[in-house]
PDB file of C-alpha atoms in Angstrom:
ATOM      1  CA  GLY M   1      12.270 -18.222 -46.015  1.00  0.00           C
ATOM      2  CA  ALA M   2       9.019 -16.858 -44.682  1.00  0.00           C
ATOM      3  CA  GLY M   3       6.181 -19.154 -43.853  1.00  0.00           C
ATOM      4  CA  VAL M   4       2.558 -18.814 -44.895  1.00  0.00           C
ATOM      5  CA  SER M   5       1.170 -15.397 -44.066  1.00  0.00           C
ATOM      6  CA  GLN M   6      -2.435 -14.260 -43.803  1.00  0.00           C
ATOM      7  CA  THR M   7      -3.949 -10.799 -43.667  1.00  0.00           C
ATOM      8  CA  PRO M   8      -5.661  -9.337 -41.836  1.00  0.00           C
ATOM      9  CA  SER M   9      -5.048 -11.150 -38.571  1.00  0.00           C
ATOM     10  CA  ASN M  10      -8.414  -9.948 -37.302  1.00  0.00           C
ATOM     11  CA  LYS M  11     -11.468  -8.708 -39.148  1.00  0.00           C
ATOM     12  CA  VAL M  12     -14.639  -7.392 -37.580  1.00  0.00           C
ATOM     13  CA  THR M  13     -17.541  -6.708 -39.890  1.00  0.00           C
ATOM     14  CA  GLU M  14     -21.266  -6.219 -39.797  1.00  0.00           C
ATOM     15  CA  LYS M  15     -23.843  -8.712 -40.932  1.00  0.00           C
ATOM     16  CA  GLY M  16     -24.479  -8.380 -44.646  1.00  0.00           C
ATOM     17  CA  LYS M  17     -21.090  -6.900 -45.520  1.00  0.00           C
ATOM     18  CA  TYR M  18     -18.518  -8.295 -47.950  1.00  0.00           C
ATOM     19  CA  VAL M  19     -15.064  -9.395 -46.767  1.00  0.00           C
ATOM     20  CA  GLU M  20     -11.847 -10.548 -48.384  1.00  0.00           C
ATOM     21  CA  LEU M  21      -9.210 -12.617 -46.640  1.00  0.00           C
ATOM     22  CA  ARG M  22      -5.742 -12.925 -48.126  1.00  0.00           C
ATOM     23  CA  CYS M  23      -3.220 -15.758 -48.042  1.00  0.00           C
ATOM     24  CA  ASP M  24       0.428 -15.645 -49.127  1.00  0.00           C
ATOM     25  CA  PRO M  25       1.729 -19.209 -49.430  1.00  0.00           C
ATOM     26  CA  ILE M  26       5.314 -20.364 -49.144  1.00  0.00           C
ATOM     27  CA  SER M  27       7.152 -19.457 -52.334  1.00  0.00           C
ATOM     28  CA  GLY M  28       7.122 -22.309 -54.824  1.00  0.00           C
ATOM     29  CA  HIS M  29       4.274 -24.221 -53.193  1.00  0.00           C
ATOM     30  CA  THR M  30       1.776 -25.175 -55.868  1.00  0.00           C
ATOM     31  CA  ALA M  31      -0.967 -26.427 -53.567  1.00  0.00           C
ATOM     32  CA  LEU M  32      -2.979 -24.045 -51.409  1.00  0.00           C
ATOM     33  CA  TYR M  33      -5.798 -24.865 -49.009  1.00  0.00           C
ATOM     34  CA  TRP M  34      -8.414 -22.893 -47.115  1.00  0.00           C
ATOM     35  CA  TYR M  35      -9.954 -24.183 -43.895  1.00  0.00           C
ATOM     36  CA  ARG M  36     -12.431 -22.748 -41.422  1.00  0.00           C
ATOM     37  CA  GLN M  37     -12.117 -23.416 -37.714  1.00  0.00           C
ATOM     38  CA  SER M  38     -15.024 -22.718 -35.436  1.00  0.00           C
ATOM     39  CA  LEU M  39     -14.640 -22.598 -31.671  1.00  0.00           C
ATOM     40  CA  GLY M  40     -14.000 -26.029 -30.213  1.00  0.00           C
ATOM     41  CA  GLN M  41     -13.700 -27.692 -33.586  1.00  0.00           C
ATOM     42  CA  GLY M  42     -10.904 -28.869 -35.804  1.00  0.00           C
ATOM     43  CA  PRO M  43     -10.151 -27.164 -39.109  1.00  0.00           C
ATOM     44  CA  GLU M  44     -12.869 -27.792 -41.690  1.00  0.00           C
ATOM     45  CA  PHE M  45     -11.812 -28.044 -45.326  1.00  0.00           C
ATOM     46  CA  LEU M  46     -13.189 -25.373 -47.671  1.00  0.00           C
ATOM     47  CA  ILE M  47     -11.250 -25.390 -50.945  1.00  0.00           C
ATOM     48  CA  TYR M  48      -7.997 -26.625 -52.451  1.00  0.00           C
ATOM     49  CA  PHE M  49      -6.031 -25.054 -55.322  1.00  0.00           C
ATOM     50  CA  GLN M  50      -3.437 -26.754 -57.462  1.00  0.00           C
ATOM     51  CA  GLY M  51      -1.772 -23.881 -59.272  1.00  0.00           C
ATOM     52  CA  THR M  52      -4.390 -21.381 -60.417  1.00  0.00           C
ATOM     53  CA  GLY M  53      -7.325 -23.747 -60.546  1.00  0.00           C
ATOM     54  CA  ALA M  54      -9.603 -24.930 -57.779  1.00  0.00           C
ATOM     55  CA  ALA M  55      -9.026 -28.692 -57.711  1.00  0.00           C
ATOM     56  CA  ASP M  56     -11.661 -29.287 -55.052  1.00  0.00           C
ATOM     57  CA  ASP M  57     -14.184 -26.719 -53.791  1.00  0.00           C
ATOM     58  CA  SER M  58     -16.544 -29.218 -52.227  1.00  0.00           C
ATOM     59  CA  GLY M  59     -16.076 -27.739 -48.775  1.00  0.00           C
ATOM     60  CA  LEU M  60     -17.430 -24.279 -49.581  1.00  0.00           C
ATOM     61  CA  PRO M  61     -20.662 -24.087 -47.555  1.00  0.00           C
ATOM     62  CA  ASN M  62     -22.710 -22.083 -50.067  1.00  0.00           C
ATOM     63  CA  ASP M  63     -22.432 -19.672 -52.969  1.00  0.00           C
ATOM     64  CA  ARG M  64     -21.639 -16.730 -50.690  1.00  0.00           C
ATOM     65  CA  PHE M  65     -18.134 -18.139 -50.422  1.00  0.00           C
ATOM     66  CA  PHE M  66     -15.674 -17.877 -53.281  1.00  0.00           C
ATOM     67  CA  ALA M  67     -11.884 -18.094 -53.590  1.00  0.00           C
ATOM     68  CA  VAL M  68      -9.419 -17.183 -56.293  1.00  0.00           C
ATOM     69  CA  ARG M  69      -5.745 -17.689 -56.988  1.00  0.00           C
ATOM     70  CA  PRO M  70      -5.237 -15.893 -60.301  1.00  0.00           C
ATOM     71  CA  GLU M  71      -1.454 -16.196 -60.597  1.00  0.00           C
ATOM     72  CA  GLY M  72      -0.953 -19.450 -58.749  1.00  0.00           C
ATOM     73  CA  SER M  73       0.503 -17.766 -55.686  1.00  0.00           C
ATOM     74  CA  VAL M  74      -1.552 -15.419 -53.490  1.00  0.00           C
ATOM     75  CA  SER M  75      -5.121 -16.472 -52.822  1.00  0.00           C
ATOM     76  CA  THR M  76      -8.132 -14.480 -51.689  1.00  0.00           C
ATOM     77  CA  LEU M  77     -11.151 -15.942 -49.933  1.00  0.00           C
ATOM     78  CA  LYS M  78     -14.239 -13.815 -50.519  1.00  0.00           C
ATOM     79  CA  ILE M  79     -17.392 -13.919 -48.458  1.00  0.00           C
ATOM     80  CA  GLN M  80     -20.492 -12.054 -49.574  1.00  0.00           C
ATOM     81  CA  ARG M  81     -23.429 -11.002 -47.398  1.00  0.00           C
ATOM     82  CA  THR M  82     -21.706 -12.187 -44.254  1.00  0.00           C
ATOM     83  CA  GLU M  83     -23.754 -13.853 -41.538  1.00  0.00           C
ATOM     84  CA  ARG M  84     -23.048 -14.238 -37.831  1.00  0.00           C
ATOM     85  CA  GLY M  85     -22.495 -17.949 -38.411  1.00  0.00           C
ATOM     86  CA  ASP M  86     -19.507 -17.128 -40.620  1.00  0.00           C
ATOM     87  CA  SER M  87     -17.568 -16.005 -37.549  1.00  0.00           C
ATOM     88  CA  ALA M  88     -14.554 -18.293 -37.222  1.00  0.00           C
ATOM     89  CA  VAL M  89     -10.817 -18.482 -37.742  1.00  0.00           C
ATOM     90  CA  TYR M  90     -10.003 -18.931 -41.418  1.00  0.00           C
ATOM     91  CA  LEU M  91      -6.804 -20.873 -41.969  1.00  0.00           C
ATOM     92  CA  CYS M  92      -4.694 -21.084 -45.081  1.00  0.00           C
ATOM     93  CA  ALA M  93      -2.092 -23.768 -45.749  1.00  0.00           C
ATOM     94  CA  SER M  94       0.267 -24.550 -48.603  1.00  0.00           C
ATOM     95  CA  SER M  95       2.257 -27.597 -49.602  1.00  0.00           C
ATOM     96  CA  GLY M  96       4.943 -28.500 -52.096  1.00  0.00           C
ATOM     97  CA  GLN M  97       5.941 -31.928 -53.374  1.00  0.00           C
ATOM     98  CA  ALA M  98       5.428 -33.666 -50.069  1.00  0.00           C
ATOM     99  CA  SER M  99       1.989 -33.894 -48.519  1.00  0.00           C
ATOM    100  CA  GLU M 100       2.864 -31.888 -45.414  1.00  0.00           C
ATOM    101  CA  GLN M 101       0.735 -28.774 -45.202  1.00  0.00           C
ATOM    102  CA  PHE M 102       2.228 -25.620 -43.711  1.00  0.00           C
ATOM    103  CA  PHE M 103      -0.317 -23.427 -41.999  1.00  0.00           C
ATOM    104  CA  GLY M 104      -0.616 -19.695 -41.657  1.00  0.00           C
ATOM    105  CA  PRO M 105      -1.569 -17.943 -38.419  1.00  0.00           C
ATOM    106  CA  GLY M 106      -5.176 -17.564 -39.494  1.00  0.00           C
ATOM    107  CA  THR M 107      -7.598 -14.660 -39.820  1.00  0.00           C
ATOM    108  CA  ARG M 108     -10.146 -14.314 -37.039  1.00  0.00           C
ATOM    109  CA  LEU M 109     -13.394 -13.127 -38.600  1.00  0.00           C
ATOM    110  CA  THR M 110     -16.122 -11.723 -36.368  1.00  0.00           C
ATOM    111  CA  VAL M 111     -19.482 -10.865 -37.870  1.00  0.00           C
ATOM    112  CA  LEU M 112     -21.562  -8.628 -35.615  1.00  0.00           C
TER     113      LEU M 112
ATOM    114  CA  ALA P   1     -16.881 -40.696 -46.614  1.00  0.00           C
ATOM    115  CA  GLN P   2     -13.788 -39.606 -44.755  1.00  0.00           C
ATOM    116  CA  ARG P   3     -14.220 -39.049 -41.055  1.00  0.00           C
ATOM    117  CA  VAL P   4     -11.832 -38.592 -38.150  1.00  0.00           C
ATOM    118  CA  THR P   5     -12.940 -39.068 -34.557  1.00  0.00           C
ATOM    119  CA  GLN P   6     -11.050 -37.928 -31.493  1.00  0.00           C
ATOM    120  CA  PRO P   7     -13.208 -39.101 -28.603  1.00  0.00           C
ATOM    121  CA  GLU P   8     -11.536 -37.027 -25.896  1.00  0.00           C
ATOM    122  CA  LYS P   9     -11.859 -33.257 -25.969  1.00  0.00           C
ATOM    123  CA  LEU P  10      -9.722 -32.885 -22.851  1.00  0.00           C
ATOM    124  CA  LEU P  11      -6.954 -35.052 -21.448  1.00  0.00           C
ATOM    125  CA  SER P  12      -4.965 -34.289 -18.330  1.00  0.00           C
ATOM    126  CA  VAL P  13      -1.950 -36.210 -17.056  1.00  0.00           C
ATOM    127  CA  PHE P  14       0.870 -35.602 -14.627  1.00  0.00           C
ATOM    128  CA  LYS P  15       4.411 -34.967 -15.779  1.00  0.00           C
ATOM    129  CA  GLY P  16       6.242 -38.235 -16.323  1.00  0.00           C
ATOM    130  CA  ALA P  17       3.072 -40.249 -16.849  1.00  0.00           C
ATOM    131  CA  PRO P  18       2.336 -42.040 -20.117  1.00  0.00           C
ATOM    132  CA  VAL P  19      -0.126 -40.385 -22.450  1.00  0.00           C
ATOM    133  CA  GLU P  20      -2.259 -41.713 -25.292  1.00  0.00           C
ATOM    134  CA  LEU P  21      -4.419 -39.516 -27.500  1.00  0.00           C
ATOM    135  CA  LYS P  22      -6.977 -41.541 -29.387  1.00  0.00           C
ATOM    136  CA  CYS P  23      -7.864 -41.202 -33.041  1.00  0.00           C
ATOM    137  CA  ASN P  24     -10.162 -43.349 -35.159  1.00  0.00           C
ATOM    138  CA  TYR P  25     -10.877 -42.856 -38.807  1.00  0.00           C
ATOM    139  CA  SER P  26     -13.154 -44.076 -41.539  1.00  0.00           C
ATOM    140  CA  TYR P  27     -12.005 -44.098 -45.137  1.00  0.00           C
ATOM    141  CA  SER P  28     -12.613 -46.537 -47.958  1.00  0.00           C
ATOM    142  CA  GLY P  29      -9.277 -45.945 -49.662  1.00  0.00           C
ATOM    143  CA  SER P  30      -5.677 -46.192 -48.517  1.00  0.00           C
ATOM    144  CA  PRO P  31      -5.370 -43.703 -45.662  1.00  0.00           C
ATOM    145  CA  GLU P  32      -2.602 -41.238 -44.987  1.00  0.00           C
ATOM    146  CA  LEU P  33      -2.723 -40.214 -41.347  1.00  0.00           C
ATOM    147  CA  PHE P  34      -1.153 -37.253 -39.601  1.00  0.00           C
ATOM    148  CA  TRP P  35      -0.957 -35.697 -36.176  1.00  0.00           C
ATOM    149  CA  TYR P  36      -0.851 -31.912 -36.031  1.00  0.00           C
ATOM    150  CA  VAL P  37      -0.154 -29.899 -32.890  1.00  0.00           C
ATOM    151  CA  GLN P  38      -0.947 -26.334 -31.914  1.00  0.00           C
ATOM    152  CA  TYR P  39       0.939 -24.882 -28.973  1.00  0.00           C
ATOM    153  CA  SER P  40      -0.402 -21.834 -27.191  1.00  0.00           C
ATOM    154  CA  ARG P  41      -0.299 -18.740 -29.445  1.00  0.00           C
ATOM    155  CA  GLN P  42       1.418 -20.647 -32.248  1.00  0.00           C
ATOM    156  CA  ARG P  43       0.199 -21.864 -35.601  1.00  0.00           C
ATOM    157  CA  LEU P  44      -0.862 -25.385 -36.414  1.00  0.00           C
ATOM    158  CA  GLN P  45       2.146 -27.548 -37.307  1.00  0.00           C
ATOM    159  CA  LEU P  46       2.807 -31.103 -38.333  1.00  0.00           C
ATOM    160  CA  LEU P  47       3.945 -33.400 -35.534  1.00  0.00           C
ATOM    161  CA  LEU P  48       4.240 -36.681 -37.374  1.00  0.00           C
ATOM    162  CA  ARG P  49       2.808 -38.783 -40.190  1.00  0.00           C
ATOM    163  CA  HIS P  50       2.279 -42.509 -40.325  1.00  0.00           C
ATOM    164  CA  ILE P  51       4.310 -43.132 -43.478  1.00  0.00           C
ATOM    165  CA  SER P  52       7.455 -41.796 -41.831  1.00  0.00           C
ATOM    166  CA  ARG P  53       7.209 -44.196 -38.901  1.00  0.00           C
ATOM    167  CA  GLU P  54       9.256 -41.729 -36.893  1.00  0.00           C
ATOM    168  CA  SER P  55       9.340 -40.533 -33.309  1.00  0.00           C
ATOM    169  CA  ILE P  56       9.051 -36.773 -32.867  1.00  0.00           C
ATOM    170  CA  LYS P  57       9.542 -35.187 -29.440  1.00  0.00           C
ATOM    171  CA  GLY P  58       9.124 -38.661 -27.977  1.00  0.00           C
ATOM    172  CA  PHE P  59       5.725 -39.177 -29.627  1.00  0.00           C
ATOM    173  CA  THR P  60       4.910 -42.159 -31.807  1.00  0.00           C
ATOM    174  CA  ALA P  61       1.774 -43.254 -33.600  1.00  0.00           C
ATOM    175  CA  ASP P  62       1.052 -46.575 -35.246  1.00  0.00           C
ATOM    176  CA  LEU P  63      -1.535 -47.035 -37.934  1.00  0.00           C
ATOM    177  CA  ASN P  64      -3.795 -49.975 -37.109  1.00  0.00           C
ATOM    178  CA  LYS P  65      -5.868 -50.673 -40.195  1.00  0.00           C
ATOM    179  CA  GLY P  66      -7.804 -53.457 -38.488  1.00  0.00           C
ATOM    180  CA  GLU P  67      -9.041 -51.116 -35.769  1.00  0.00           C
ATOM    181  CA  THR P  68      -8.922 -48.051 -38.068  1.00  0.00           C
ATOM    182  CA  SER P  69      -6.968 -46.212 -35.420  1.00  0.00           C
ATOM    183  CA  PHE P  70      -3.928 -43.944 -35.267  1.00  0.00           C
ATOM    184  CA  HIS P  71      -3.417 -43.266 -31.582  1.00  0.00           C
ATOM    185  CA  LEU P  72      -0.641 -40.910 -30.472  1.00  0.00           C
ATOM    186  CA  LYS P  73       1.506 -42.104 -27.585  1.00  0.00           C
ATOM    187  CA  LYS P  74       4.320 -40.863 -25.410  1.00  0.00           C
ATOM    188  CA  PRO P  75       5.745 -42.879 -22.515  1.00  0.00           C
ATOM    189  CA  PHE P  76       6.686 -39.914 -20.307  1.00  0.00           C
ATOM    190  CA  ALA P  77       4.745 -36.683 -20.772  1.00  0.00           C
ATOM    191  CA  GLN P  78       6.453 -33.322 -20.271  1.00  0.00           C
ATOM    192  CA  GLU P  79       4.868 -29.992 -19.343  1.00  0.00           C
ATOM    193  CA  GLU P  80       5.862 -28.549 -22.709  1.00  0.00           C
ATOM    194  CA  ASP P  81       3.676 -31.176 -24.398  1.00  0.00           C
ATOM    195  CA  SER P  82       0.593 -29.260 -23.265  1.00  0.00           C
ATOM    196  CA  ALA P  83      -1.181 -28.237 -26.466  1.00  0.00           C
ATOM    197  CA  MET P  84      -4.073 -28.980 -28.811  1.00  0.00           C
ATOM    198  CA  TYR P  85      -3.552 -32.127 -30.844  1.00  0.00           C
ATOM    199  CA  TYR P  86      -5.409 -32.834 -34.077  1.00  0.00           C
ATOM    200  CA  CYS P  87      -5.521 -36.110 -35.921  1.00  0.00           C
ATOM    201  CA  ALA P  88      -5.938 -35.690 -39.669  1.00  0.00           C
ATOM    202  CA  LEU P  89      -6.699 -37.937 -42.617  1.00  0.00           C
ATOM    203  CA  GLY P  90      -5.291 -36.943 -45.981  1.00  0.00           C
ATOM    204  CA  ARG P  91      -5.425 -38.102 -49.537  1.00  0.00           C
ATOM    205  CA  GLY P  92      -2.018 -37.426 -51.028  1.00  0.00           C
ATOM    206  CA  ASN P  93      -1.816 -33.757 -51.851  1.00  0.00           C
ATOM    207  CA  ASN P  94      -5.534 -33.245 -51.570  1.00  0.00           C
ATOM    208  CA  ASP P  95      -7.556 -31.881 -48.738  1.00  0.00           C
ATOM    209  CA  MET P  96      -7.170 -32.955 -45.160  1.00  0.00           C
ATOM    210  CA  ARG P  97      -9.963 -34.010 -42.821  1.00  0.00           C
ATOM    211  CA  PHE P  98      -9.299 -33.066 -39.216  1.00  0.00           C
ATOM    212  CA  GLY P  99     -10.699 -34.396 -35.993  1.00  0.00           C
ATOM    213  CA  ALA P 100     -12.152 -32.024 -33.420  1.00  0.00           C
ATOM    214  CA  GLY P 101      -8.941 -32.080 -31.426  1.00  0.00           C
ATOM    215  CA  THR P 102      -7.831 -33.073 -27.939  1.00  0.00           C
ATOM    216  CA  ARG P 103      -6.481 -30.537 -25.480  1.00  0.00           C
ATOM    217  CA  LEU P 104      -3.658 -32.152 -23.559  1.00  0.00           C
ATOM    218  CA  THR P 105      -2.649 -30.656 -20.240  1.00  0.00           C
ATOM    219  CA  VAL P 106       0.442 -31.976 -18.503  1.00  0.00           C
ATOM    220  CA  LYS P 107       0.440 -31.013 -14.846  1.00  0.00           C
ATOM    221  CA  PRO P 108       3.660 -30.571 -12.861  1.00  0.00           C
TER     222      PRO P 108
END
């Protein structure tokens, strides 16, 4: 089957705008994760869903960031009033029973 | 607090030479350690995990709780091993903490 997919692959926006990043996990995977990867750094945890609920959102940097997973499958990461410092690659991963996380290709966000 | 340290940002070896990518961690609980790899223009993927005690593509990693280390080793590096390598610390099915990564270059 298909792996984790993320759309768009690239997003360029202006400072202050609102953006939504989408993640389609592997079918049947109950756990879904969002990470942010800045240049030269490893992925940084943002939020983890188990089913529809956010089990751990301690990595969200501030209240401009929000994520939802209303039906326990697709997830959307929402960023309000974007800032230049939000520019990064946003990674999504999903996992099933085992702890291995399967990663998507990422969305490269550029805030001008 | 969980923390993963990869002290080398860049590592370069010649083909056929042994390679060791260092990883140290701090965690008060029982750690679950992973190595992830990202080849050029590909997505991040799992290479190996300590609980499996397996060798993947000739790589092995042993968890040393006394030294809080999980170094990745391969006796004879190949050019196709050139990639970014990330050590990660997980808590079951919860979030993963990644190191900053080491870029391995294997020269011909």
